[in-house]
PDB file of C-alpha atoms in Angstrom:
ATOM      1  CA  UNK V   6     103.386  76.838  93.564  1.00  0.00           C
ATOM      2  CA  UNK V   7      99.996  75.176  92.963  1.00  0.00           C
ATOM      3  CA  UNK V   8      99.722  73.244  89.898  1.00  0.00           C
ATOM      4  CA  UNK V   9      96.554  72.438  88.001  1.00  0.00           C
ATOM      5  CA  UNK V  10      95.664  69.036  86.347  1.00  0.00           C
ATOM      6  CA  UNK V  11      95.258  69.014  82.944  1.00  0.00           C
ATOM      7  CA  UNK V  12      94.767  66.740  80.014  1.00  0.00           C
ATOM      8  CA  UNK V  13      98.134  64.687  79.704  1.00  0.00           C
ATOM      9  CA  UNK V  14      99.044  61.639  78.019  1.00  0.00           C
ATOM     10  CA  UNK V  15     102.363  60.597  80.078  1.00  0.00           C
ATOM     11  CA  UNK V  16     102.114  57.301  77.501  1.00  0.00           C
ATOM     12  CA  UNK V  17     103.031  59.921  74.711  1.00  0.00           C
ATOM     13  CA  UNK V  18     104.930  62.307  76.449  1.00  0.00           C
ATOM     14  CA  UNK V  19     107.847  59.933  77.961  1.00  0.00           C
ATOM     15  CA  UNK V  20     110.769  60.030  75.810  1.00  0.00           C
ATOM     16  CA  UNK V  21     112.404  56.563  75.902  1.00  0.00           C
ATOM     17  CA  UNK V  22     115.489  57.624  74.613  1.00  0.00           C
ATOM     18  CA  UNK V  23     117.490  58.043  77.974  1.00  0.00           C
ATOM     19  CA  UNK V  24     117.262  53.831  78.036  1.00  0.00           C
ATOM     20  CA  UNK V  25     118.306  53.429  74.509  1.00  0.00           C
ATOM     21  CA  UNK V  26     121.572  51.795  75.903  1.00  0.00           C
ATOM     22  CA  UNK V  27     119.883  49.039  77.400  1.00  0.00           C
ATOM     23  CA  UNK V  28     118.271  48.093  73.915  1.00  0.00           C
ATOM     24  CA  UNK V  29     114.788  47.566  75.107  1.00  0.00           C
ATOM     25  CA  UNK V  30     111.772  46.678  73.082  1.00  0.00           C
ATOM     26  CA  UNK V  31     108.209  48.455  74.012  1.00  0.00           C
ATOM     27  CA  UNK V  32     105.654  45.534  74.094  1.00  0.00           C
ATOM     28  CA  UNK V  33     102.871  47.486  75.864  1.00  0.00           C
ATOM     29  CA  UNK V  34     102.141  50.810  77.233  1.00  0.00           C
ATOM     30  CA  UNK V  35      99.408  51.473  79.594  1.00  0.00           C
ATOM     31  CA  UNK V  36      97.564  54.847  81.076  1.00  0.00           C
ATOM     32  CA  UNK V  37      96.374  54.433  84.233  1.00  0.00           C
ATOM     33  CA  UNK V  38      94.820  56.520  87.353  1.00  0.00           C
ATOM     34  CA  UNK V  39      97.275  56.818  90.340  1.00  0.00           C
ATOM     35  CA  UNK V  40      97.158  54.385  92.755  1.00  0.00           C
ATOM     36  CA  UNK V  41      94.829  55.831  95.660  1.00  0.00           C
ATOM     37  CA  UNK V  42      92.771  57.728  93.075  1.00  0.00           C
ATOM     38  CA  UNK V  43      89.541  57.337  91.568  1.00  0.00           C
ATOM     39  CA  UNK V  44      89.248  57.413  87.711  1.00  0.00           C
ATOM     40  CA  UNK V  45      87.864  60.956  87.002  1.00  0.00           C
ATOM     41  CA  UNK V  46      89.569  62.819  89.990  1.00  0.00           C
ATOM     42  CA  UNK V  47      91.866  64.716  87.081  1.00  0.00           C
ATOM     43  CA  UNK V  48      94.439  64.510  89.908  1.00  0.00           C
ATOM     44  CA  UNK V  49      96.793  62.524  88.210  1.00  0.00           C
ATOM     45  CA  UNK V  50      98.482  60.460  85.588  1.00  0.00           C
ATOM     46  CA  UNK V  51     100.237  57.091  85.128  1.00  0.00           C
ATOM     47  CA  UNK V  52     101.923  55.184  82.359  1.00  0.00           C
ATOM     48  CA  UNK V  53     103.409  51.845  82.453  1.00  0.00           C
ATOM     49  CA  UNK V  54     105.715  50.804  79.965  1.00  0.00           C
ATOM     50  CA  UNK V  55     105.925  46.996  79.479  1.00  0.00           C
ATOM     51  CA  UNK V  56     109.412  46.004  78.119  1.00  0.00           C
ATOM     52  CA  UNK V  57     111.847  43.047  77.042  1.00  0.00           C
ATOM     53  CA  UNK V  58     115.533  43.134  77.433  1.00  0.00           C
ATOM     54  CA  UNK V  59     117.686  41.469  74.416  1.00  0.00           C
ATOM     55  CA  UNK V  60     118.038  38.594  76.277  1.00  0.00           C
ATOM     56  CA  UNK V  61     113.952  38.111  76.995  1.00  0.00           C
ATOM     57  CA  UNK V  62     113.839  39.476  80.443  1.00  0.00           C
ATOM     58  CA  UNK V  63     111.044  41.791  81.773  1.00  0.00           C
ATOM     59  CA  UNK V  64     111.820  45.436  81.920  1.00  0.00           C
ATOM     60  CA  UNK V  65     109.037  47.842  83.533  1.00  0.00           C
ATOM     61  CA  UNK V  66     109.288  51.639  83.392  1.00  0.00           C
ATOM     62  CA  UNK V  67     106.157  53.648  85.234  1.00  0.00           C
ATOM     63  CA  UNK V  68     106.090  57.224  85.363  1.00  0.00           C
ATOM     64  CA  UNK V  69     103.889  59.047  87.493  1.00  0.00           C
ATOM     65  CA  UNK V  70     102.556  62.519  88.179  1.00  0.00           C
ATOM     66  CA  UNK V  71     100.028  63.158  90.946  1.00  0.00           C
ATOM     67  CA  UNK V  72      98.788  66.624  92.184  1.00  0.00           C
ATOM     68  CA  UNK V  73      97.768  66.803  95.961  1.00  0.00           C
ATOM     69  CA  UNK V  74      95.179  68.782  97.328  1.00  0.00           C
ATOM     70  CA  UNK V  75      97.577  70.825  98.635  1.00  0.00           C
ATOM     71  CA  UNK V  76     101.534  71.606  99.440  1.00  0.00           C
ATOM     72  CA  UNK V  77     101.397  69.976 103.004  1.00  0.00           C
ATOM     73  CA  UNK V  78      99.679  66.662 101.495  1.00  0.00           C
ATOM     74  CA  UNK V  79     102.027  66.718  98.636  1.00  0.00           C
ATOM     75  CA  UNK V  80     104.937  66.714 101.393  1.00  0.00           C
ATOM     76  CA  UNK V  81     103.402  64.016 103.201  1.00  0.00           C
ATOM     77  CA  UNK V  82     102.664  61.605 100.199  1.00  0.00           C
ATOM     78  CA  UNK V  83     106.799  62.634  99.211  1.00  0.00           C
ATOM     79  CA  UNK V  84     107.725  61.181 102.875  1.00  0.00           C
ATOM     80  CA  UNK V  85     105.837  58.467 102.573  1.00  0.00           C
ATOM     81  CA  UNK V  86     107.623  56.546  99.636  1.00  0.00           C
ATOM     82  CA  UNK V  87     110.370  56.295 102.280  1.00  0.00           C
ATOM     83  CA  UNK V  88     108.260  54.675 104.307  1.00  0.00           C
ATOM     84  CA  UNK V  89     106.388  52.037 102.215  1.00  0.00           C
ATOM     85  CA  UNK V  90     109.225  51.054  99.864  1.00  0.00           C
ATOM     86  CA  UNK V  91     111.534  48.382 100.546  1.00  0.00           C
ATOM     87  CA  UNK V  92     114.057  50.041  98.288  1.00  0.00           C
ATOM     88  CA  UNK V  93     117.458  51.792  99.813  1.00  0.00           C
ATOM     89  CA  UNK V  94     118.016  55.569  99.968  1.00  0.00           C
ATOM     90  CA  UNK V  95     120.775  56.454  96.917  1.00  0.00           C
ATOM     91  CA  UNK V  96     120.929  60.063  97.885  1.00  0.00           C
ATOM     92  CA  UNK V  97     119.124  63.532  97.072  1.00  0.00           C
ATOM     93  CA  UNK V  98     118.579  64.469  93.479  1.00  0.00           C
ATOM     94  CA  UNK V  99     119.212  67.897  92.157  1.00  0.00           C
ATOM     95  CA  UNK V 100     117.059  69.534  89.774  1.00  0.00           C
ATOM     96  CA  UNK V 101     114.166  72.094  89.073  1.00  0.00           C
ATOM     97  CA  UNK V 102     112.259  70.993  91.735  1.00  0.00           C
ATOM     98  CA  UNK V 103     112.193  71.477  95.387  1.00  0.00           C
ATOM     99  CA  UNK V 104     112.860  68.196  96.514  1.00  0.00           C
ATOM    100  CA  UNK V 105     114.417  65.104  94.926  1.00  0.00           C
ATOM    101  CA  UNK V 106     115.624  61.771  95.688  1.00  0.00           C
ATOM    102  CA  UNK V 107     116.963  58.403  94.339  1.00  0.00           C
ATOM    103  CA  UNK V 108     116.419  54.946  95.782  1.00  0.00           C
ATOM    104  CA  UNK V 109     117.590  51.346  94.836  1.00  0.00           C
ATOM    105  CA  UNK V 110     117.003  47.994  94.993  1.00  0.00           C
ATOM    106  CA  UNK V 111     118.506  44.311  93.822  1.00  0.00           C
ATOM    107  CA  UNK V 112     116.504  41.652  93.968  1.00  0.00           C
ATOM    108  CA  UNK V 113     115.878  37.830  93.004  1.00  0.00           C
ATOM    109  CA  UNK V 114     112.470  36.840  91.830  1.00  0.00           C
ATOM    110  CA  UNK V 115     113.195  33.986  89.666  1.00  0.00           C
ATOM    111  CA  UNK V 116     115.658  36.047  87.807  1.00  0.00           C
ATOM    112  CA  UNK V 117     117.837  38.973  89.002  1.00  0.00           C
ATOM    113  CA  UNK V 118     116.226  42.387  88.780  1.00  0.00           C
ATOM    114  CA  UNK V 119     117.623  46.021  89.477  1.00  0.00           C
ATOM    115  CA  UNK V 120     115.295  48.639  90.574  1.00  0.00           C
ATOM    116  CA  UNK V 121     115.913  52.247  90.688  1.00  0.00           C
ATOM    117  CA  UNK V 122     113.297  54.998  91.572  1.00  0.00           C
ATOM    118  CA  UNK V 123     113.560  59.031  91.441  1.00  0.00           C
ATOM    119  CA  UNK V 124     110.901  60.978  92.719  1.00  0.00           C
ATOM    120  CA  UNK V 125     110.357  64.616  93.446  1.00  0.00           C
ATOM    121  CA  UNK V 126     108.285  66.825  94.710  1.00  0.00           C
ATOM    122  CA  UNK V 127     107.561  70.762  93.821  1.00  0.00           C
ATOM    123  CA  UNK V 128     104.548  72.473  95.422  1.00  0.00           C
ATOM    124  CA  UNK V 129     101.380  70.023  95.276  1.00  0.00           C
ATOM    125  CA  UNK V 130     103.088  68.042  92.410  1.00  0.00           C
ATOM    126  CA  UNK V 131     104.565  64.901  93.378  1.00  0.00           C
ATOM    127  CA  UNK V 132     106.512  62.936  90.340  1.00  0.00           C
ATOM    128  CA  UNK V 133     107.889  59.253  90.597  1.00  0.00           C
ATOM    129  CA  UNK V 134     110.156  57.602  87.729  1.00  0.00           C
ATOM    130  CA  UNK V 135     110.552  53.709  88.759  1.00  0.00           C
ATOM    131  CA  UNK V 136     112.666  51.597  86.302  1.00  0.00           C
ATOM    132  CA  UNK V 137     112.880  47.806  86.971  1.00  0.00           C
ATOM    133  CA  UNK V 138     115.420  45.855  84.598  1.00  0.00           C
ATOM    134  CA  UNK V 139     115.875  41.729  85.070  1.00  0.00           C
ATOM    135  CA  UNK V 140     118.475  39.895  83.983  1.00  0.00           C
ATOM    136  CA  UNK V 141     120.887  36.677  84.624  1.00  0.00           C
ATOM    137  CA  UNK V 142     122.814  39.524  86.100  1.00  0.00           C
ATOM    138  CA  UNK V 143     122.179  42.641  88.037  1.00  0.00           C
ATOM    139  CA  UNK V 144     122.494  45.728  85.873  1.00  0.00           C
ATOM    140  CA  UNK V 145     124.604  48.517  87.633  1.00  0.00           C
ATOM    141  CA  UNK V 146     123.219  50.855  89.272  1.00  0.00           C
ATOM    142  CA  UNK V 147     125.698  53.681  87.916  1.00  0.00           C
ATOM    143  CA  UNK V 148     123.829  52.472  84.420  1.00  0.00           C
ATOM    144  CA  UNK V 149     120.283  52.783  85.756  1.00  0.00           C
ATOM    145  CA  UNK V 150     120.655  56.260  87.826  1.00  0.00           C
ATOM    146  CA  UNK V 151     121.649  58.730  84.661  1.00  0.00           C
ATOM    147  CA  UNK V 152     118.724  57.248  82.375  1.00  0.00           C
ATOM    148  CA  UNK V 153     115.862  57.284  85.626  1.00  0.00           C
ATOM    149  CA  UNK V 154     117.196  60.799  86.486  1.00  0.00           C
ATOM    150  CA  UNK V 155     116.858  62.083  82.622  1.00  0.00           C
ATOM    151  CA  UNK V 156     113.383  60.759  82.112  1.00  0.00           C
ATOM    152  CA  UNK V 157     112.487  62.299  85.664  1.00  0.00           C
ATOM    153  CA  UNK V 158     113.810  66.013  84.571  1.00  0.00           C
ATOM    154  CA  UNK V 159     112.213  65.723  81.005  1.00  0.00           C
ATOM    155  CA  UNK V 160     108.692  64.484  82.862  1.00  0.00           C
ATOM    156  CA  UNK V 161     109.058  67.280  85.311  1.00  0.00           C
ATOM    157  CA  UNK V 162     109.463  69.634  82.881  1.00  0.00           C
ATOM    158  CA  UNK V 163     106.590  68.364  80.485  1.00  0.00           C
ATOM    159  CA  UNK V 164     103.842  68.497  83.597  1.00  0.00           C
ATOM    160  CA  UNK V 165     105.165  71.407  84.840  1.00  0.00           C
ATOM    161  CA  UNK V 166     104.412  73.222  81.396  1.00  0.00           C
ATOM    162  CA  UNK V 167     101.170  71.486  81.086  1.00  0.00           C
ATOM    163  CA  UNK V 168      99.915  71.945  84.523  1.00  0.00           C
ATOM    164  CA  UNK V 169     100.680  75.563  85.358  1.00  0.00           C
TER     165      UNK V 169
END
């Protein structure tokens, strides 16, 4: 299926309820154009949520939906996530999309940071949901995975309804 872009505010459309167990406080939401796209291209949408944990550490959630000009281009974009990203593959993610994959990474950049990414492909639509949570200890992958997967599924449903 080929999707067509129409106006959609991913910041307003993103349901943060799956993150409730982390008790994050939203400090800022910013709507942006996807990396590599020019403003006005009408080919995608990004929302960055800047949050803090109860202990004051930084957490970020990025929700991104991009339309490629063709299904082949979308497939190339989907494959390049693994090539450009230092995150480790965490396996396929089942859902209404054609392909879905999760990636994970724990880093130390001052604080310990746990990251989890789900990206999906369906036709010419590529969706990415990335969560990074800082802290004194790593947040277990098993805790982050269902949260990010739930946001990815809700985002997919919202975008595919809006961009038919």
